[in-house]
C-alpha positions as CSV (number, residue, x, y, z in Angstrom):
1,X,12.5,17.3,24.4
2,X,12.9,19.9,27.1
3,X,15.3,22.3,25.4
4,X,13.0,23.6,22.6
5,X,12.9,27.3,22.0
6,X,9.1,27.2,22.1
7,X,6.9,24.8,24.1
8,X,5.3,22.0,22.1
9,X,1.7,22.6,21.2
10,X,-0.9,19.8,21.2
11,X,-0.6,19.5,17.4
12,X,3.2,19.0,17.8
13,X,2.6,16.1,20.2
14,X,0.0,14.6,17.9
15,X,2.5,14.8,15.1
16,X,5.2,13.0,17.1
17,X,2.7,10.3,18.2
18,X,1.4,9.9,14.6
19,X,4.9,9.2,13.1
20,X,5.9,7.1,16.1
21,X,2.9,4.9,15.9
22,X,3.4,4.4,12.2
23,X,6.6,2.5,12.9
24,X,7.2,-1.1,14.0
25,X,7.0,-1.3,17.8
26,X,10.6,-2.2,18.4
27,X,11.8,0.9,16.4
28,X,9.7,3.5,18.3
29,X,12.0,4.2,21.2
30,X,14.9,4.7,18.8
31,X,12.7,7.1,16.8
32,X,12.0,9.1,20.0
33,X,15.7,9.4,20.7
34,X,16.6,10.3,17.1
35,X,14.0,13.1,16.9
36,X,15.2,14.5,20.2
37,X,18.8,14.5,19.1
38,X,18.0,16.0,15.7
39,X,15.9,18.8,17.3
40,X,18.7,19.6,19.6
41,X,21.1,20.2,16.6
42,X,18.4,22.4,15.1
43,X,17.9,24.8,18.0
44,X,19.6,27.8,16.3
45,X,17.3,27.4,13.3
46,X,14.1,27.4,15.3
47,X,13.9,31.2,15.4
48,X,10.1,31.4,15.6
49,X,7.3,29.0,16.4
50,X,6.3,28.2,12.7
51,X,10.0,27.4,12.0
52,X,10.2,25.1,14.9
53,X,7.1,23.3,13.8
54,X,8.5,22.8,10.3
55,X,11.7,21.5,11.8
56,X,9.8,19.1,13.9
57,X,7.9,17.8,10.9
58,X,11.1,17.4,9.0
59,X,12.8,15.7,11.9
60,X,9.9,13.2,12.1
61,X,10.1,12.5,8.4
62,X,13.9,12.0,8.4
63,X,14.0,9.9,11.6
64,X,11.1,7.7,10.4
65,X,12.8,7.2,7.1
66,X,16.0,6.0,8.9
67,X,13.9,3.7,11.1
68,X,12.2,2.1,8.1
69,X,15.6,1.6,6.5
70,X,16.8,-0.1,9.7
71,X,13.7,-2.2,9.7
72,X,14.8,-3.6,6.3
73,X,12.9,-1.5,3.7
74,X,14.8,-0.4,0.7
75,X,15.1,3.4,-0.1
76,X,11.9,3.5,-2.3
77,X,9.7,1.6,0.2
78,X,11.0,3.6,3.2
79,X,10.3,6.8,1.4
80,X,6.8,5.6,0.5
81,X,6.1,4.7,4.1
82,X,7.2,8.2,5.2
83,X,5.1,9.8,2.5
84,X,2.1,7.9,3.7
85,X,2.7,9.2,7.3
86,X,3.0,12.7,6.0
87,X,-0.2,12.6,4.0
88,X,-2.3,11.0,6.7
89,X,-1.2,13.3,9.5
90,X,-4.4,15.2,10.4
91,X,-5.4,15.4,6.7
92,X,-9.0,14.6,7.3
93,X,-9.3,17.4,9.9
94,X,-7.3,19.8,7.7
95,X,-9.6,19.1,4.7
96,X,-12.7,19.7,6.8
97,X,-11.4,23.0,8.2
98,X,-10.4,24.2,4.8
99,X,-13.8,23.2,3.4
100,X,-15.5,25.1,6.3
101,X,-13.3,28.1,5.8
102,X,-14.3,28.3,2.1
103,X,-18.0,27.7,2.8
104,X,-18.0,30.5,5.3
105,X,-16.2,32.9,3.0
106,X,-18.4,35.4,1.1
107,X,-15.9,35.4,-1.7
108,X,-13.5,32.4,-1.6
109,X,-11.2,33.9,-4.2
110,X,-10.7,37.1,-2.2
111,X,-10.3,35.1,1.0
112,X,-7.6,33.1,-0.6
113,X,-5.9,36.3,-1.9
114,X,-5.9,37.9,1.6
115,X,-4.5,34.7,3.2
116,X,-1.8,34.3,0.6
117,X,-0.7,37.9,0.7
118,X,0.4,37.5,4.3
119,X,1.5,33.9,4.2
120,X,5.2,34.8,4.8
121,X,4.3,35.6,8.5
122,X,2.3,32.3,8.7
123,X,5.2,30.1,7.5
124,X,7.9,31.7,9.5
125,X,11.4,33.0,8.8
126,X,12.8,29.8,7.3
127,X,10.6,30.5,4.2
128,X,10.8,33.4,1.8
129,X,7.5,33.7,-0.1
130,X,6.8,36.5,-2.5
131,X,3.2,37.6,-3.3
132,X,2.3,39.5,-6.5
133,X,-0.8,40.4,-8.4
134,X,-1.6,39.1,-11.9
135,X,-4.0,40.6,-14.4
136,X,-6.5,37.9,-13.7
137,X,-5.4,36.8,-10.2
138,X,-2.4,36.5,-8.1
139,X,0.7,34.4,-7.6
140,X,2.7,33.1,-4.6
141,X,6.4,32.2,-5.2
142,X,8.4,30.3,-2.6
143,X,11.9,31.5,-3.2
144,X,13.4,29.9,-0.1
145,X,12.0,26.6,1.2
146,X,12.6,25.8,4.9
147,X,12.1,22.1,4.2
148,X,14.8,22.1,1.5
149,X,17.2,23.8,3.8
150,X,16.5,21.5,6.7
151,X,16.7,18.3,4.6
152,X,20.0,19.6,3.0
153,X,21.5,19.9,6.5
154,X,20.8,16.2,7.1
155,X,21.6,14.7,3.7
156,X,17.9,13.9,3.0
157,X,16.9,16.1,0.1
158,X,15.5,13.1,-1.7
159,X,12.5,13.4,0.7
160,X,11.6,17.0,-0.4
161,X,9.0,16.0,-2.9
162,X,7.0,14.4,-0.1
163,X,6.4,17.8,1.4
164,X,5.3,19.1,-2.0
165,X,2.8,16.3,-2.2
166,X,1.5,17.3,1.2
167,X,0.2,20.4,-0.4
168,X,-2.4,18.2,-2.0
169,X,-4.4,18.5,1.3
170,X,-5.2,22.1,0.5
171,X,-4.9,22.0,-3.3
172,X,-7.6,19.4,-3.5
173,X,-9.9,21.5,-1.3
174,X,-9.8,24.6,-3.6
175,X,-13.3,25.4,-4.8
176,X,-14.3,25.2,-8.4
177,X,-14.5,29.0,-8.7
178,X,-10.7,29.2,-8.4
179,X,-8.4,28.0,-11.2
180,X,-5.1,26.9,-9.6
181,X,-1.8,25.8,-11.1
182,X,1.6,24.9,-9.7
183,X,3.9,25.0,-12.8
184,X,7.2,24.5,-10.9
185,X,8.5,23.3,-7.6
186,X,12.0,23.3,-6.0
187,X,11.8,19.6,-5.6
188,X,11.5,19.2,-9.4
189,X,14.7,21.2,-9.8
190,X,13.2,24.6,-10.4
191,X,14.6,27.8,-8.7
192,X,11.3,28.3,-6.9
193,X,7.8,26.9,-6.2
194,X,5.2,28.9,-8.1
195,X,1.5,28.9,-7.0
196,X,-0.9,30.6,-9.4
197,X,-4.5,31.5,-8.6
198,X,-7.0,32.8,-11.1
199,X,-10.8,33.5,-10.8
200,X,-12.7,31.3,-13.2
């Protein structure tokens, strides 16, 4: 992939290799070609580096799903295989980094508040995330999901809940001093994804 708007980072190459290696050997070269073709059609949507990274993750998921279907798995089994690849991609390293981040924070709740307040810049322009204060905490609301938009463009919205499940990597790492809830997600049919944080 030489025509990307932004050069691929080491993490991007690791992601491609991770999904590629999860597939049967004789489907890997077709996966490479499919991802390259899909990324080419998505150039105009890769308006910043985070957006391109989300598109790459989505492309890996969609192309891996199609390769598992070509291998002979039914829709449910193919989706399960893709979900396994999403959940295992750098999850151990991510959990460790999140744990260290919380351990090194003087006040994990305030650290989470500061990070969440500026998460719109972190996630890029394909997401629209609103932050607001609550009486006993704060809330982050995903009003526009870049993954939903990407999957809709490629007739693959049935994979959206896999990306919601990927949130478990950081949700499961939230320390006990923070009470967290996610009462709604777009994948469940809600208008937005709502993430609520309260101090215990």
